[in-house]
mmCIF file of C-alpha atoms in Angstrom:
data_model
loop_
_atom_site.group_PDB
_atom_site.id
_atom_site.type_symbol
_atom_site.label_atom_id
_atom_site.label_comp_id
_atom_site.label_asym_id
_atom_site.label_seq_id
_atom_site.Cartn_x
_atom_site.Cartn_y
_atom_site.Cartn_z
ATOM 1 C CA MET A 7 -10.867 17.285 4.689
ATOM 2 C CA ASP A 8 -8.166 19.345 4.512
ATOM 3 C CA THR A 9 -5.794 17.038 6.422
ATOM 4 C CA VAL A 10 -6.000 14.424 3.729
ATOM 5 C CA ARG A 11 -5.831 15.540 0.440
ATOM 6 C CA TYR A 12 -7.207 14.184 -2.446
ATOM 7 C CA ALA A 13 -6.694 14.439 -6.098
ATOM 8 C CA ARG A 14 -7.144 12.511 -9.515
ATOM 9 C CA ALA A 15 -5.651 12.675 -13.035
ATOM 10 C CA GLU A 16 -4.828 10.592 -15.927
ATOM 11 C CA ARG A 17 -6.939 7.524 -14.311
ATOM 12 C CA VAL A 18 -4.719 7.852 -10.789
ATOM 13 C CA ALA A 19 -6.116 8.718 -7.608
ATOM 14 C CA TYR A 20 -3.786 10.637 -5.177
ATOM 15 C CA VAL A 21 -3.923 10.197 -1.759
ATOM 16 C CA THR A 22 -1.717 12.866 0.810
ATOM 17 C CA LEU A 23 -1.779 12.504 4.373
ATOM 18 C CA ASN A 24 -1.188 16.442 5.514
ATOM 19 C CA ARG A 25 -0.515 16.832 9.084
ATOM 20 C CA PRO A 26 3.361 17.711 8.470
ATOM 21 C CA GLU A 27 3.665 19.196 11.975
ATOM 22 C CA THR A 28 2.951 15.964 13.274
ATOM 23 C CA LEU A 29 4.699 14.233 10.723
ATOM 24 C CA ASN A 30 1.284 13.223 9.428
ATOM 25 C CA ALA A 31 0.622 11.072 12.567
ATOM 26 C CA VAL A 32 -3.051 9.499 11.824
ATOM 27 C CA THR A 33 -6.114 10.338 13.886
ATOM 28 C CA PRO A 34 -9.421 8.401 14.056
ATOM 29 C CA ALA A 35 -11.247 10.604 11.404
ATOM 30 C CA GLU A 36 -8.227 10.513 8.687
ATOM 31 C CA ARG A 37 -7.792 7.083 8.866
ATOM 32 C CA GLU A 38 -11.578 6.822 8.190
ATOM 33 C CA GLU A 39 -11.287 9.374 5.288
ATOM 34 C CA VAL A 40 -8.361 7.057 3.947
ATOM 35 C CA ILE A 41 -10.046 3.940 4.090
ATOM 36 C CA ARG A 42 -13.280 5.752 2.478
ATOM 37 C CA LEU A 43 -10.963 7.097 -0.744
ATOM 38 C CA LEU A 44 -9.322 3.537 -0.682
ATOM 39 C CA SER A 45 -13.079 1.750 -0.933
ATOM 40 C CA ASP A 46 -13.989 4.216 -3.647
ATOM 41 C CA ALA A 47 -11.290 3.699 -5.777
ATOM 42 C CA SER A 48 -11.978 0.197 -5.761
ATOM 43 C CA ALA A 49 -15.435 0.811 -7.355
ATOM 44 C CA ASP A 50 -14.573 3.582 -9.510
ATOM 45 C CA PRO A 51 -14.511 1.841 -13.086
ATOM 46 C CA GLU A 52 -12.360 5.632 -14.255
ATOM 47 C CA LEU A 53 -8.963 4.595 -11.948
ATOM 48 C CA GLY A 54 -6.376 2.340 -12.568
ATOM 49 C CA ALA A 55 -4.012 3.254 -9.655
ATOM 50 C CA VAL A 56 -3.578 4.779 -6.271
ATOM 51 C CA VAL A 57 -0.457 6.508 -4.874
ATOM 52 C CA LEU A 58 -0.834 7.372 -1.251
ATOM 53 C CA THR A 59 2.029 10.059 0.311
ATOM 54 C CA GLY A 60 2.391 12.647 2.821
ATOM 55 C CA THR A 61 3.413 16.307 2.804
ATOM 56 C CA GLY A 62 6.926 17.642 4.730
ATOM 57 C CA ARG A 63 9.231 15.369 6.406
ATOM 58 C CA GLY A 64 7.085 12.670 7.412
ATOM 59 C CA PHE A 65 5.296 9.631 5.462
ATOM 60 C CA CYS A 66 3.330 8.806 8.375
ATOM 61 C CA ALA A 67 4.394 8.391 12.153
ATOM 62 C CA GLY A 68 1.697 6.040 13.029
ATOM 63 C CA ALA A 69 -1.609 6.775 15.035
ATOM 64 C CA ASP A 70 -1.921 9.765 16.741
ATOM 65 C CA LEU A 71 -2.112 8.762 20.668
ATOM 66 C CA ARG A 72 -2.672 12.655 22.233
ATOM 67 C CA GLY A 73 -6.206 11.935 22.533
ATOM 68 C CA ALA A 74 -6.035 8.495 23.755
ATOM 69 C CA GLY A 75 -6.513 9.781 27.462
ATOM 70 C CA SER A 76 -4.606 8.075 30.963
ATOM 71 C CA ALA A 77 -7.609 5.655 31.864
ATOM 72 C CA ALA A 78 -6.720 2.347 31.909
ATOM 73 C CA PRO A 79 -8.888 0.416 29.543
ATOM 74 C CA LEU A 80 -11.470 -1.980 30.251
ATOM 75 C CA PRO A 81 -11.079 -5.946 29.146
ATOM 76 C CA GLY A 82 -11.664 -5.857 25.325
ATOM 77 C CA ASP A 83 -11.264 -2.540 24.901
ATOM 78 C CA VAL A 84 -7.630 -2.453 23.340
ATOM 79 C CA ALA A 85 -8.465 -5.514 20.878
ATOM 80 C CA ARG A 86 -11.625 -3.673 19.773
ATOM 81 C CA THR A 87 -10.090 -0.447 19.007
ATOM 82 C CA ILE A 88 -7.227 -2.303 17.110
ATOM 83 C CA ARG A 89 -9.760 -4.469 14.936
ATOM 84 C CA ARG A 90 -11.499 -1.137 14.490
ATOM 85 C CA GLY A 91 -8.995 1.303 13.783
ATOM 86 C CA ALA A 92 -5.188 -0.044 12.689
ATOM 87 C CA GLN A 93 -6.281 -3.379 11.111
ATOM 88 C CA ARG A 94 -9.023 -1.549 9.268
ATOM 89 C CA LEU A 95 -6.983 0.693 7.771
ATOM 90 C CA VAL A 96 -4.269 -1.620 6.522
ATOM 91 C CA ALA A 97 -6.662 -4.210 5.133
ATOM 92 C CA ALA A 98 -7.966 -1.208 3.076
ATOM 93 C CA VAL A 99 -4.599 -1.101 1.316
ATOM 94 C CA LEU A 100 -4.322 -4.643 1.034
ATOM 95 C CA ASP A 101 -8.198 -5.112 -0.369
ATOM 96 C CA CYS A 102 -7.724 -2.309 -2.597
ATOM 97 C CA GLU A 103 -8.583 -3.605 -6.215
ATOM 98 C CA LYS A 104 -6.446 -1.300 -7.604
ATOM 99 C CA PRO A 105 -2.541 -0.972 -7.145
ATOM 100 C CA VAL A 106 -1.756 1.290 -4.462
ATOM 101 C CA ILE A 107 2.071 2.620 -4.559
ATOM 102 C CA ALA A 108 3.613 4.487 -1.580
ATOM 103 C CA ALA A 109 5.429 7.576 -2.473
ATOM 104 C CA VAL A 110 7.349 7.605 1.066
ATOM 105 C CA ASN A 111 8.774 11.093 1.690
ATOM 106 C CA GLY A 112 10.134 10.469 5.065
ATOM 107 C CA THR A 113 9.908 9.072 8.194
ATOM 108 C CA ALA A 114 7.332 5.898 8.174
ATOM 109 C CA ALA A 115 7.158 4.644 11.984
ATOM 110 C CA GLY A 116 4.795 2.372 13.822
ATOM 111 C CA LEU A 117 1.449 2.157 11.789
ATOM 112 C CA GLY A 118 2.748 4.460 9.477
ATOM 113 C CA ALA A 119 5.495 1.796 8.478
ATOM 114 C CA HIS A 120 2.883 -1.030 7.678
ATOM 115 C CA LEU A 121 0.779 1.274 5.995
ATOM 116 C CA ALA A 122 3.666 1.855 3.336
ATOM 117 C CA LEU A 123 4.534 -2.085 3.335
ATOM 118 C CA ALA A 124 1.167 -3.032 2.914
ATOM 119 C CA CYS A 125 1.098 -1.186 -0.243
ATOM 120 C CA ASP A 126 2.022 -3.086 -3.586
ATOM 121 C CA LEU A 127 4.668 -0.707 -4.477
ATOM 122 C CA VAL A 128 7.357 0.926 -2.338
ATOM 123 C CA LEU A 129 8.942 4.009 -3.492
ATOM 124 C CA ALA A 130 10.968 5.623 -1.147
ATOM 125 C CA ALA A 131 12.820 9.311 -1.177
ATOM 126 C CA GLU A 132 16.651 8.948 -0.260
ATOM 127 C CA SER A 133 15.578 10.798 3.180
ATOM 128 C CA ALA A 134 12.724 8.349 4.047
ATOM 129 C CA ARG A 135 13.625 5.778 7.380
ATOM 130 C CA PHE A 136 11.564 3.251 8.356
ATOM 131 C CA ILE A 137 11.366 2.618 12.300
ATOM 132 C CA GLU A 138 9.299 -0.371 14.034
ATOM 133 C CA VAL A 139 8.705 2.167 16.897
ATOM 134 C CA PHE A 140 6.361 -0.010 19.159
ATOM 135 C CA VAL A 141 9.377 -1.424 21.194
ATOM 136 C CA ARG A 142 10.118 1.861 22.478
ATOM 137 C CA ARG A 143 6.952 2.598 23.994
ATOM 138 C CA ALA A 144 6.591 -1.137 25.104
ATOM 139 C CA LEU A 145 3.991 -1.599 22.786
ATOM 140 C CA VAL A 146 3.382 -4.906 20.779
ATOM 141 C CA PRO A 147 2.934 -4.125 16.983
ATOM 142 C CA ASP A 148 -0.041 -3.800 15.748
ATOM 143 C CA GLY A 149 -1.594 -2.689 12.355
ATOM 144 C CA GLY A 150 -0.812 -5.824 11.024
ATOM 145 C CA GLY A 151 3.072 -5.627 11.269
ATOM 146 C CA ALA A 152 3.605 -9.120 12.523
ATOM 147 C CA TYR A 153 1.763 -10.264 10.057
ATOM 148 C CA LEU A 154 3.579 -7.865 6.945
ATOM 149 C CA LEU A 155 6.877 -7.993 7.851
ATOM 150 C CA PRO A 156 8.388 -11.560 7.809
ATOM 151 C CA ARG A 157 6.499 -11.839 4.960
ATOM 152 C CA LEU A 158 9.015 -9.207 3.236
ATOM 153 C CA VAL A 159 12.311 -9.834 5.057
ATOM 154 C CA GLY A 160 11.796 -13.582 7.055
ATOM 155 C CA PRO A 161 11.322 -14.284 10.650
ATOM 156 C CA GLN A 162 14.538 -13.515 12.092
ATOM 157 C CA ARG A 163 15.091 -10.098 10.080
ATOM 158 C CA ALA A 164 11.857 -9.063 11.279
ATOM 159 C CA LYS A 165 12.647 -10.014 14.571
ATOM 160 C CA GLU A 166 15.812 -8.026 14.882
ATOM 161 C CA LEU A 167 13.435 -4.928 13.277
ATOM 162 C CA MET A 168 10.867 -5.029 15.641
ATOM 163 C CA PHE A 169 12.898 -6.293 18.885
ATOM 164 C CA PHE A 170 15.164 -3.267 18.729
ATOM 165 C CA GLY A 171 13.046 -0.794 17.187
ATOM 166 C CA ASP A 172 16.415 0.871 15.053
ATOM 167 C CA ALA A 173 15.471 3.060 12.064
ATOM 168 C CA VAL A 174 16.497 1.789 8.951
ATOM 169 C CA THR A 175 17.385 4.078 6.273
ATOM 170 C CA ALA A 176 16.536 4.161 2.479
ATOM 171 C CA PRO A 177 19.097 2.413 1.272
ATOM 172 C CA GLU A 178 18.898 -0.137 3.854
ATOM 173 C CA ALA A 179 14.869 -0.782 3.238
ATOM 174 C CA GLU A 180 16.029 -1.533 -0.660
ATOM 175 C CA ARG A 181 18.857 -4.367 0.545
ATOM 176 C CA LEU A 182 16.330 -5.547 2.726
ATOM 177 C CA GLY A 183 13.391 -5.640 0.356
ATOM 178 C CA LEU A 184 11.249 -3.462 1.903
ATOM 179 C CA VAL A 185 10.768 -1.148 -0.676
ATOM 180 C CA ASN A 186 11.378 -1.080 -4.552
ATOM 181 C CA ARG A 187 13.178 1.738 -5.142
ATOM 182 C CA VAL A 188 14.841 4.804 -3.594
ATOM 183 C CA VAL A 189 15.104 7.768 -5.690
ATOM 184 C CA PRO A 190 16.330 11.333 -4.919
ATOM 185 C CA ASP A 191 13.794 13.312 -2.777
ATOM 186 C CA GLU A 192 13.074 15.837 -5.704
ATOM 187 C CA GLU A 193 12.279 12.869 -8.155
ATOM 188 C CA LEU A 194 9.688 10.865 -5.715
ATOM 189 C CA ALA A 195 6.482 12.748 -6.669
ATOM 190 C CA LYS A 196 7.399 12.400 -10.345
ATOM 191 C CA THR A 197 8.376 8.461 -10.349
ATOM 192 C CA ALA A 198 5.443 7.931 -8.240
ATOM 193 C CA ARG A 199 3.325 9.515 -10.982
ATOM 194 C CA GLU A 200 5.352 7.352 -13.621
ATOM 195 C CA TRP A 201 4.605 4.301 -12.211
ATOM 196 C CA ALA A 202 1.244 5.114 -10.993
ATOM 197 C CA GLN A 203 0.188 6.146 -14.740
ATOM 198 C CA ARG A 204 1.803 3.342 -16.462
ATOM 199 C CA LEU A 205 -0.359 0.658 -14.094
ATOM 200 C CA ALA A 206 -3.211 3.112 -14.942
ATOM 201 C CA THR A 207 -2.861 2.302 -18.501
ATOM 202 C CA GLY A 208 -2.931 -1.410 -17.985
ATOM 203 C CA PRO A 209 -5.501 -3.745 -17.477
ATOM 204 C CA THR A 210 -7.349 -3.165 -14.343
ATOM 205 C CA ARG A 211 -9.363 -6.079 -13.812
ATOM 206 C CA THR A 212 -6.015 -8.433 -14.823
ATOM 207 C CA LEU A 213 -3.855 -6.246 -12.284
ATOM 208 C CA ALA A 214 -6.953 -6.668 -9.452
ATOM 209 C CA LEU A 215 -6.862 -10.319 -9.873
ATOM 210 C CA THR A 216 -3.153 -10.585 -10.019
ATOM 211 C CA LYS A 217 -3.031 -8.485 -6.596
ATOM 212 C CA GLN A 218 -5.583 -11.042 -5.415
ATOM 213 C CA LEU A 219 -3.338 -14.149 -6.079
ATOM 214 C CA LEU A 220 -0.376 -12.839 -4.691
ATOM 215 C CA ASN A 221 -1.513 -11.401 -1.142
ATOM 216 C CA ALA A 222 -3.377 -14.751 -0.737
ATOM 217 C CA SER A 223 -0.591 -17.092 -2.305
ATOM 218 C CA LEU A 224 1.700 -16.929 1.256
ATOM 219 C CA ASP A 225 -1.435 -18.070 3.429
ATOM 220 C CA GLY A 226 -2.596 -21.139 1.768
ATOM 221 C CA ASP A 227 -1.302 -24.322 0.484
ATOM 222 C CA ARG A 228 -0.290 -25.220 -3.179
ATOM 223 C CA THR A 229 -3.301 -26.679 -3.924
ATOM 224 C CA SER A 230 -5.536 -23.618 -2.959
ATOM 225 C CA ALA A 231 -3.240 -21.263 -4.649
ATOM 226 C CA PHE A 232 -3.462 -23.877 -7.886
ATOM 227 C CA ALA A 233 -6.735 -23.574 -7.627
ATOM 228 C CA ALA A 234 -7.292 -19.767 -7.291
ATOM 229 C CA GLU A 235 -5.060 -19.333 -9.872
ATOM 230 C CA ALA A 236 -7.248 -21.272 -12.285
ATOM 231 C CA ALA A 237 -10.184 -19.466 -11.220
ATOM 232 C CA ALA A 238 -8.970 -15.999 -11.702
ATOM 233 C CA GLN A 239 -8.029 -16.882 -14.953
ATOM 234 C CA GLU A 240 -11.105 -18.135 -16.030
ATOM 235 C CA LEU A 241 -13.142 -14.541 -14.688
ATOM 236 C CA ASN A 242 -9.818 -12.662 -16.457
ATOM 237 C CA MET A 243 -10.666 -14.044 -19.788
ATOM 238 C CA THR A 244 -14.245 -12.410 -19.870
ATOM 239 C CA THR A 245 -12.820 -9.141 -19.486
ATOM 240 C CA HIS A 246 -12.337 -7.019 -22.779
ATOM 241 C CA ASP A 247 -8.778 -6.417 -22.078
ATOM 242 C CA ALA A 248 -7.703 -9.897 -22.013
ATOM 243 C CA GLN A 249 -9.295 -10.777 -25.119
ATOM 244 C CA GLU A 250 -7.497 -7.412 -26.607
ATOM 245 C CA GLY A 251 -4.030 -8.491 -25.299
ATOM 246 C CA LEU A 252 -4.257 -11.915 -27.179
ATOM 247 C CA ARG A 253 -5.721 -9.842 -30.442
ATOM 248 C CA ALA A 254 -2.640 -7.567 -30.066
ATOM 249 C CA PHE A 255 -0.452 -10.405 -29.586
ATOM 250 C CA THR A 256 -1.600 -12.320 -32.539
ATOM 251 C CA GLU A 257 -1.578 -9.103 -34.540
ATOM 252 C CA ARG A 258 1.443 -7.709 -33.556
ATOM 253 C CA ARG A 259 0.376 -4.450 -32.318
ATOM 254 C CA SER A 260 0.588 -2.871 -29.162
ATOM 255 C CA PRO A 261 -2.737 -3.325 -26.989
ATOM 256 C CA GLU A 262 -5.243 -0.357 -26.253
ATOM 257 C CA PHE A 263 -6.406 -1.449 -22.749
ATOM 258 C CA ARG A 264 -10.120 0.016 -21.469
ATOM 259 C CA GLY A 265 -9.711 -0.995 -18.189
ATOM 260 C CA ARG A 266 -12.597 -3.211 -18.015
#
């Protein structure tokens, strides 16, 4: 679809939100397309990484609410909409079996901020801004925000960001731990491509298992985390890349990973 661009090169999938006139606010159809593309990337053995970005001045301004209507919802409607919509989108990023890099090119607000924060690595252009905009509309944060944000910055700082809804600049976001790196606007695409290509040449299944372990680690106890770690390594050792990595180490050469 024209409003969600898709391209692939050198084992990397590029998913670009393309409605710059709305700062890439996401419609239901666009949301479903992104979910589908992330699911397809998980299953595609020829892909090793995903880059998610936007065109124009916005990464994503959140959900496009212009067609939501003004009628009062019936009991259960709102919760059902959130579960089927925003939460599925964020879960698609968290559950993707390939590393997902957010290249935040401008405003990331509301669901758009949470979409970026759900990614495994976050690159931000110097012009990027992150806004927990919900409080400005008297809305409770959704799209997994109350789950994601305190895990990145701690509960007190998360409350400050969500209670006040102030815009956070890219340098401040880096200081808080919301992003991995801030780069000049003109270098964002290049840096994202370099990071993604580096991941795409790595051991794909190892990265998938590592992502799964890290995402689950904050939700369980030590015993469960240690058990999951041991099981993941057991699975990992059946892969070609794990065996190649060990051979390359003993033979004192660079490994040649195949992504399987």
